[in-house]
CSV table of C-alpha atoms in Angstrom, one decimal:
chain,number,residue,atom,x,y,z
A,92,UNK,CA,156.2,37.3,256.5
A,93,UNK,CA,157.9,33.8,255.3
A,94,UNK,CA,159.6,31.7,257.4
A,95,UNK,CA,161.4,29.8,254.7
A,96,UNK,CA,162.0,31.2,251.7
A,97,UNK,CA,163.9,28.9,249.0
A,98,UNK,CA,165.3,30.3,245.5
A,99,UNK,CA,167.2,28.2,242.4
A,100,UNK,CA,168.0,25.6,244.8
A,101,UNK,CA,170.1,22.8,243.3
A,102,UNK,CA,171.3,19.6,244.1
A,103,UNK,CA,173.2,16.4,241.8
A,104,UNK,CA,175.3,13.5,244.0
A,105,UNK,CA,177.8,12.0,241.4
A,106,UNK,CA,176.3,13.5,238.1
A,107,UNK,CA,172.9,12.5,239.3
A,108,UNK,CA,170.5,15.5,239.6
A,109,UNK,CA,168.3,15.2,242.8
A,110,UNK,CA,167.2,18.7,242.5
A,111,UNK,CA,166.8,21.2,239.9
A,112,UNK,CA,165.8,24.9,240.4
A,113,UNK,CA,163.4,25.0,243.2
A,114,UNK,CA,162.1,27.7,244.3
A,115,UNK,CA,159.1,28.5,247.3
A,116,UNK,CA,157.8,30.3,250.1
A,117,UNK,CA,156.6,29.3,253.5
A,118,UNK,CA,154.0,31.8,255.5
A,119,UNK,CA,155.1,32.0,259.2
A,120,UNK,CA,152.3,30.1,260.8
A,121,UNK,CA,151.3,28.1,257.8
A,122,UNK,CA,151.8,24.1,257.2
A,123,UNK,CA,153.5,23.6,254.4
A,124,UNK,CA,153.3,20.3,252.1
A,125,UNK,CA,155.6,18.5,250.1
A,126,UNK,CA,154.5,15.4,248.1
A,127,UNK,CA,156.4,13.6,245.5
A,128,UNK,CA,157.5,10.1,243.8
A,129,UNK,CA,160.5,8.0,246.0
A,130,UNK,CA,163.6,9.6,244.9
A,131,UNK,CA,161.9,12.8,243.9
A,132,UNK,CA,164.0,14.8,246.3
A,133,UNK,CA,162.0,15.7,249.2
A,134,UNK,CA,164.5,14.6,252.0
A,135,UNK,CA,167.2,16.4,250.2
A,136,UNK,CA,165.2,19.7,250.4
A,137,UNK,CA,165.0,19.2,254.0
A,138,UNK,CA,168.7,18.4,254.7
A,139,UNK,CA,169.5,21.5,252.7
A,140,UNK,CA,167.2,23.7,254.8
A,141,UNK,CA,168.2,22.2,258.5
A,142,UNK,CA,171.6,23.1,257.5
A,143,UNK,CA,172.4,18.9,256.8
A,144,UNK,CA,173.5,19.2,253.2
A,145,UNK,CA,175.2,22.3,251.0
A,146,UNK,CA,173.2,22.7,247.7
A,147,UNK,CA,175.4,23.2,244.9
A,148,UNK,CA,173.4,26.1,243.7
A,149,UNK,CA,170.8,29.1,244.5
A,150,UNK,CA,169.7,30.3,248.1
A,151,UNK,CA,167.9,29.3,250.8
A,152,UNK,CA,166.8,31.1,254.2
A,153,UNK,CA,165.2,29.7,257.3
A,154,UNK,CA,163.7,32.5,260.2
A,155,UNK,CA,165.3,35.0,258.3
A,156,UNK,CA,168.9,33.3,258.1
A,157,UNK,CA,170.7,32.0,254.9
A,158,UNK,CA,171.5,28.3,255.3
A,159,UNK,CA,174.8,28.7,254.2
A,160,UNK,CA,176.1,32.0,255.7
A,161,UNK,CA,174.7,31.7,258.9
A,162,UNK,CA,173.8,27.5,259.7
A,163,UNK,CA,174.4,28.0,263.6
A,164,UNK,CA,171.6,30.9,263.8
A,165,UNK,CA,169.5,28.6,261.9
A,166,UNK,CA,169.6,25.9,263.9
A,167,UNK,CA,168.8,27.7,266.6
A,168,UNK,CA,165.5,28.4,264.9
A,169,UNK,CA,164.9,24.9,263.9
A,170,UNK,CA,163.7,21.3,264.5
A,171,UNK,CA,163.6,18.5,262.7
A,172,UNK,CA,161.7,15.3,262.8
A,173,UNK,CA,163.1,12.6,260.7
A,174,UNK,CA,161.9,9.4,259.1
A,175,UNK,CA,163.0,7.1,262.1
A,176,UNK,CA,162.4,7.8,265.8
A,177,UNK,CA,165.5,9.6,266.9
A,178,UNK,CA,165.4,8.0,270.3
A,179,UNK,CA,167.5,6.1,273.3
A,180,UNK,CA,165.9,2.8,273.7
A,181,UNK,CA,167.8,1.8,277.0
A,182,UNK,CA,166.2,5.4,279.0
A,183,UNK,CA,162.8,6.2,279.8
A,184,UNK,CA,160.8,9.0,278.1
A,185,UNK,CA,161.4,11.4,281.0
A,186,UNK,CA,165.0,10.7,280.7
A,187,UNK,CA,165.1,11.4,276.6
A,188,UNK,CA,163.3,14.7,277.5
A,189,UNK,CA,165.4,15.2,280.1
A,190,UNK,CA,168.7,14.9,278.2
A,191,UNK,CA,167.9,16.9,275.1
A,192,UNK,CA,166.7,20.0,277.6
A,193,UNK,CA,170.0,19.8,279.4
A,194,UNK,CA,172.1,19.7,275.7
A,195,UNK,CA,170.0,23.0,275.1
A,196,UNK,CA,171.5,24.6,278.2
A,197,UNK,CA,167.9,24.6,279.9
A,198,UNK,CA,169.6,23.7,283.6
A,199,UNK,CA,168.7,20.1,285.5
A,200,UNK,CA,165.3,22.1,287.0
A,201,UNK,CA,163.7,23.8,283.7
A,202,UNK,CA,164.7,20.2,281.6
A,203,UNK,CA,162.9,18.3,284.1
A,204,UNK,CA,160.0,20.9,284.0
A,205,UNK,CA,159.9,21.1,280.4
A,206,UNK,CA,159.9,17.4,280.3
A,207,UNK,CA,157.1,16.9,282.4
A,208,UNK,CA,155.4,19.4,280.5
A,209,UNK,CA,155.6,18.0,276.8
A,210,UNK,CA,154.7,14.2,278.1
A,211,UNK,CA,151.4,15.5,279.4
A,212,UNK,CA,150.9,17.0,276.0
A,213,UNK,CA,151.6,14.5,274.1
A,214,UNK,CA,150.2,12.0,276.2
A,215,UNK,CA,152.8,10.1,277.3
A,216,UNK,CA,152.4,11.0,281.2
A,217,UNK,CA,151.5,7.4,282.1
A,218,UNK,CA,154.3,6.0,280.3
A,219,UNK,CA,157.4,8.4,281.4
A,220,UNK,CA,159.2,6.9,283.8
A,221,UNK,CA,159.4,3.4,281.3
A,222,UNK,CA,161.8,2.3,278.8
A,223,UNK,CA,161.2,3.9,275.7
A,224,UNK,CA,162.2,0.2,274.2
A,225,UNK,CA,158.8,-0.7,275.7
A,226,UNK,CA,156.9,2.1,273.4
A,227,UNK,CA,154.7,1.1,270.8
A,228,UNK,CA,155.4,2.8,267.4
A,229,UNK,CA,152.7,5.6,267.7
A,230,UNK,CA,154.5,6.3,271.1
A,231,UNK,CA,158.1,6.6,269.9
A,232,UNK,CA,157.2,8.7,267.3
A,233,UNK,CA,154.7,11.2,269.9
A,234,UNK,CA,158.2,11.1,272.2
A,235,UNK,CA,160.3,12.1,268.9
A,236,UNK,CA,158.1,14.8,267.9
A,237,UNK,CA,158.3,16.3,271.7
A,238,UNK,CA,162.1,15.9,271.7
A,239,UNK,CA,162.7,18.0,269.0
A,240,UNK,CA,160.2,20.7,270.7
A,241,UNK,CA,161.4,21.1,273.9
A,242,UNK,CA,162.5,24.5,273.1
A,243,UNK,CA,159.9,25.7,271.0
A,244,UNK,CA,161.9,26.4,267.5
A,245,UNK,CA,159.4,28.7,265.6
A,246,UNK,CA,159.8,26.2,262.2
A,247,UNK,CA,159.5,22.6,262.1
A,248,UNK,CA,160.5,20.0,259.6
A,249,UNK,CA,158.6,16.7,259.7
A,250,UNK,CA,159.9,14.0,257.3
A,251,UNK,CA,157.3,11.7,256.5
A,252,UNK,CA,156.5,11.7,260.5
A,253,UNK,CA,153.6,8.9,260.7
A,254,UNK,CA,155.3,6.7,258.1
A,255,UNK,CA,154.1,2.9,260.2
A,256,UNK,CA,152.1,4.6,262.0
A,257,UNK,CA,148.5,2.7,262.6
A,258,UNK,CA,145.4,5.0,261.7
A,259,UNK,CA,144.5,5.9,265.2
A,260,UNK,CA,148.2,7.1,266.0
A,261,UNK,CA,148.5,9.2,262.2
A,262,UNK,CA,145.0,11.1,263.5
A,263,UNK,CA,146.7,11.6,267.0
A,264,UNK,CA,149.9,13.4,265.1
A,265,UNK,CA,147.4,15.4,263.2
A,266,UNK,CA,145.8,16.6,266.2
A,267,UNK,CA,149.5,17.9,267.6
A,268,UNK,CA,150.4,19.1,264.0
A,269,UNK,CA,147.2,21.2,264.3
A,270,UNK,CA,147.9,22.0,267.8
A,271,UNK,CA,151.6,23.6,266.8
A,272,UNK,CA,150.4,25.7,263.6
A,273,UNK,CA,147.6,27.4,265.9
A,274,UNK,CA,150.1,27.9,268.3
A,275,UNK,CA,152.2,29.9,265.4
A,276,UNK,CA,154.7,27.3,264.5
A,277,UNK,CA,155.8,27.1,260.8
A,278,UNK,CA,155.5,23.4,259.8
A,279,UNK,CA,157.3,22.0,256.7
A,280,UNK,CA,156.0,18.2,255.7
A,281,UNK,CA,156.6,15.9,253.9
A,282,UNK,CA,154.5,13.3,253.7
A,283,UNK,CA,153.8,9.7,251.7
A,284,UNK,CA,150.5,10.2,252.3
A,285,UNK,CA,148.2,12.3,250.2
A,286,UNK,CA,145.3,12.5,252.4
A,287,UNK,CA,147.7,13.8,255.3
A,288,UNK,CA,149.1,16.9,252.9
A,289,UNK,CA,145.5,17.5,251.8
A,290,UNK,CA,144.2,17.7,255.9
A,291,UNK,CA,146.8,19.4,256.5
A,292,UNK,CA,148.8,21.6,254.1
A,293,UNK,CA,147.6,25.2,254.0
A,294,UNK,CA,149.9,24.9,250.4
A,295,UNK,CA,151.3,22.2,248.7
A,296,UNK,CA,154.2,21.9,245.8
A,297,UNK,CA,154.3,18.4,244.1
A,298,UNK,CA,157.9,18.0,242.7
A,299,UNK,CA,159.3,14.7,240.4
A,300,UNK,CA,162.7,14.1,239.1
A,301,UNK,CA,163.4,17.1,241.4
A,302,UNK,CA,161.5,19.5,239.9
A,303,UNK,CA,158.9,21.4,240.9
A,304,UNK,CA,155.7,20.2,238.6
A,305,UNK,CA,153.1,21.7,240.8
A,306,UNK,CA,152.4,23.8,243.7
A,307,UNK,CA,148.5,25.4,245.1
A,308,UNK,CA,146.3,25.0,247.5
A,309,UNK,CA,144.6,21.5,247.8
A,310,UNK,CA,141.4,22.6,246.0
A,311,UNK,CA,144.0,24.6,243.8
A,312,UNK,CA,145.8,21.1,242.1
A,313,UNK,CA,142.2,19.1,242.3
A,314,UNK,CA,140.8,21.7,239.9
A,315,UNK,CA,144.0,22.1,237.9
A,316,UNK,CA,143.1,18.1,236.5
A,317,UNK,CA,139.4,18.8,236.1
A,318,UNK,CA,136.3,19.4,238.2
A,319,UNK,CA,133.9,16.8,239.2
A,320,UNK,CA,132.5,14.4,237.1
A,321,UNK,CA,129.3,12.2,237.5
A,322,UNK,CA,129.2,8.7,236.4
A,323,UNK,CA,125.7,7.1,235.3
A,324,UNK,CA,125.2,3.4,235.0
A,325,UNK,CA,122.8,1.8,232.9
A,326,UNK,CA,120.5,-0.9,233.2
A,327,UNK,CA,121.6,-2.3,229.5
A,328,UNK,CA,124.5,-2.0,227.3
A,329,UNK,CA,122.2,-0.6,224.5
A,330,UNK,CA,121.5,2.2,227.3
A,331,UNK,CA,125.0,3.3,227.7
A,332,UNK,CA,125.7,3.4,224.1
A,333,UNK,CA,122.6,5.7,223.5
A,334,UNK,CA,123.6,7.9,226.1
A,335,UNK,CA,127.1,8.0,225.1
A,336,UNK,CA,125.9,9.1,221.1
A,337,UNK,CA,124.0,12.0,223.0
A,338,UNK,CA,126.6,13.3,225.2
A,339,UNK,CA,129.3,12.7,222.8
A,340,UNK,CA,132.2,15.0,223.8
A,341,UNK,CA,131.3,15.4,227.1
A,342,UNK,CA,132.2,11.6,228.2
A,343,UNK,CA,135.6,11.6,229.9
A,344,UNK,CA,135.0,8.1,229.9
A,345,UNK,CA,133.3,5.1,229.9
A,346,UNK,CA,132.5,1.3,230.9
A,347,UNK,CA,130.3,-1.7,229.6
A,348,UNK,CA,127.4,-0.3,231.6
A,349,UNK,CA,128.3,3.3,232.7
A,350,UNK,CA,129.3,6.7,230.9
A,351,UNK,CA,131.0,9.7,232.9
A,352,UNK,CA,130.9,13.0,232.0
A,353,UNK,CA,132.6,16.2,233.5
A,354,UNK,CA,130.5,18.6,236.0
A,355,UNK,CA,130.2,21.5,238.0
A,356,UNK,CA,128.8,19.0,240.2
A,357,UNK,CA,125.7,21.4,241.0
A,358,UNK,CA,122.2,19.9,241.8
A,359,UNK,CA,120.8,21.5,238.7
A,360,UNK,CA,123.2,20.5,236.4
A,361,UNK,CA,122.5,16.3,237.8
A,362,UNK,CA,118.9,16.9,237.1
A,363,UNK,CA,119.4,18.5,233.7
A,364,UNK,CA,121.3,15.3,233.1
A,365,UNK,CA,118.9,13.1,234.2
A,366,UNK,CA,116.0,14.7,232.4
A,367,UNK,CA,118.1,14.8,229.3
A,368,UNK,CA,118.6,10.6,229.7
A,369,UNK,CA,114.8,10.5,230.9
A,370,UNK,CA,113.6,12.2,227.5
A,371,UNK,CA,116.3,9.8,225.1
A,372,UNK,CA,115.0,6.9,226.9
A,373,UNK,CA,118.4,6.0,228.4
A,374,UNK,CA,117.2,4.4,231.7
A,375,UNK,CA,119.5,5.3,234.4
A,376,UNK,CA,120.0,2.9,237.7
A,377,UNK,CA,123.0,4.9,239.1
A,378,UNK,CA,124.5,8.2,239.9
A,379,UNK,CA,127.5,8.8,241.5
A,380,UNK,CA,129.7,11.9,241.9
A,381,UNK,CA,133.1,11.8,241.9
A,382,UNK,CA,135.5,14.7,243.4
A,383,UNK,CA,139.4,14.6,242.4
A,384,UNK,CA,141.6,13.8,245.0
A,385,UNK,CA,145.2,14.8,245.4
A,386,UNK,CA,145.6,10.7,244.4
A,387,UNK,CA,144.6,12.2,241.2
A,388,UNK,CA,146.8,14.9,241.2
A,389,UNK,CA,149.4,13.3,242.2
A,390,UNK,CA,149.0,10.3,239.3
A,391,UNK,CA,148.3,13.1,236.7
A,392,UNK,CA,151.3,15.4,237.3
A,393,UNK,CA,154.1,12.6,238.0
A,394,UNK,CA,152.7,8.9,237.0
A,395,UNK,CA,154.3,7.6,240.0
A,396,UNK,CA,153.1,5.9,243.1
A,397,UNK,CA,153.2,8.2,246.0
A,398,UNK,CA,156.0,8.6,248.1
């Protein structure tokens, strides 16, 4: 069953095209990813799907709801995490907490309940009952994500959720982005960066220019630009250029000192290659393998810098 289900979606803002015929599926359950240049349209397809914008074309549904026909069911279904701590400075995490669960009609008991409950899980027991002005970034962003749980909506929408964050802090929102996928929530992310989608996207579509240029599994885009490839350096230029005659149109490329060629990246196949430069008399000081990243992806399919 999907939990979001998107088809011909388009969007233009004065003449400008922001998103052009866009068209996926979410699995309930899954974490889905989706990367693409500044401007490429990402926050737009979030808007659109919490209900936020009206797309001037095609259809979208959310937990079984269309977007359009039926916004008030969806957002019933729904939270969303934007790029900016959505928080009140001036009161205390437990009193953040406390005010979203008594806007969702939980009563003054089960808010205060549920808000006790979500700052033990996200760690932020300890620091309850202080100003959320006194909260480091990592913290503000661990009470944001909690605020826009605190009635378990079965679909979640994280915009770029540990933009600023330090490393320690981006692992720790892993951990609870894990945490609410096992627990059955469907998460849609989008993210600036690429090792986050490829930790934790079960699927990700790349889109540039608002269009959709890309969309697999991690492993499913890293193969689409080309396996592995082993690089062999030389100890001499005269080396390299040896090697390079005999391997010929296997080089994808090549340095001063080094050649690289393109690989299953098997043990068998490295130590044909190396017998092959052993028996030219290419003396090799060097191997490395190199695996394609979604870095590589992403610089293949859009020539952009990640956003």
């Amino acid at each position: 069953m999907d939990a979001i289900r998107v088809s011909g979606i388009e969007k233009a803002y004065g003449g400008q095209r922001v998103l052009t015929g866009i068209d996926l599926a979410v699995p309930a359950g899954s974490v889905f990813g989706l990367l693409g240049p500044n401007g490429a349209g990402k926050t737009t397809l979030v808007r659109i799907l919490a209900t936020l914008v009206r797309p001037d074309a095609g259809r979208a549904e959310v937990a079984g709801h269309d977007v359009l026909a039926e916004p008030f069911e969806v957002r019933q279904k729904i939270s969303l995490t934007g790029q900016f701590a959505a928080v009140d400075e001036l009161q205390t995490g437990l009193e953040n907490l406390t005010m979203v669960g008594r806007l969702r009609r939980l009563g003054r008991a089960g808010a205060k309940r549920r808000a006790t409950e979500l700052l033990d899980r996200f760690d932020l027991a300890d620091a309850g009952r202080k100003l959320v002005k006194t909260y480091s970034g990592g913290m503000r962003r661990r009470l944001d994500l909690a605020m826009s749980l605190v009635t378990n909506p079965p679909v979640i929408f994280l915009d770029e959720p540990t933009t600023g964050l330090d490393p320690r802090s981006r692992q720790q929102m892993w951990s609870f982005v894990r945490e609410l996928r096992d627990a059955g929530s469907t998460i849609f992310l989008t993210t600036q960066y690429l090792e986050e989608a490829d930790q934790l996207a079960d699927q990700i579509m790349l889109i540039d220019h608002g269009i959709a240029v890309a969309e697999g599994t991690a492993d499913e885009l890293k193969v689409r630009i080309g396996g592995e490839r082993v690089e062999l350096a030389f100890g001499s230029a005269a080396d390299r250029v040896l090697a390079a005659a005999d391997l010929d149109a296997a080089v994808v490329a090549s340095t001063d000192l080094s050649v690289t060629v393109a690989t299953t990246g098997s043990a068998a196949e490295v130590r044909e290659l190396l017998d092959r430069m052993e028996k030219l008399g290419a003396t090799v000081d060097k191997v490395a393998i190199h695996r394609p990243t979604l870095d590589d992806v992403f610089f293949a399919l859009t020539g952009g810098n990640p956003r």
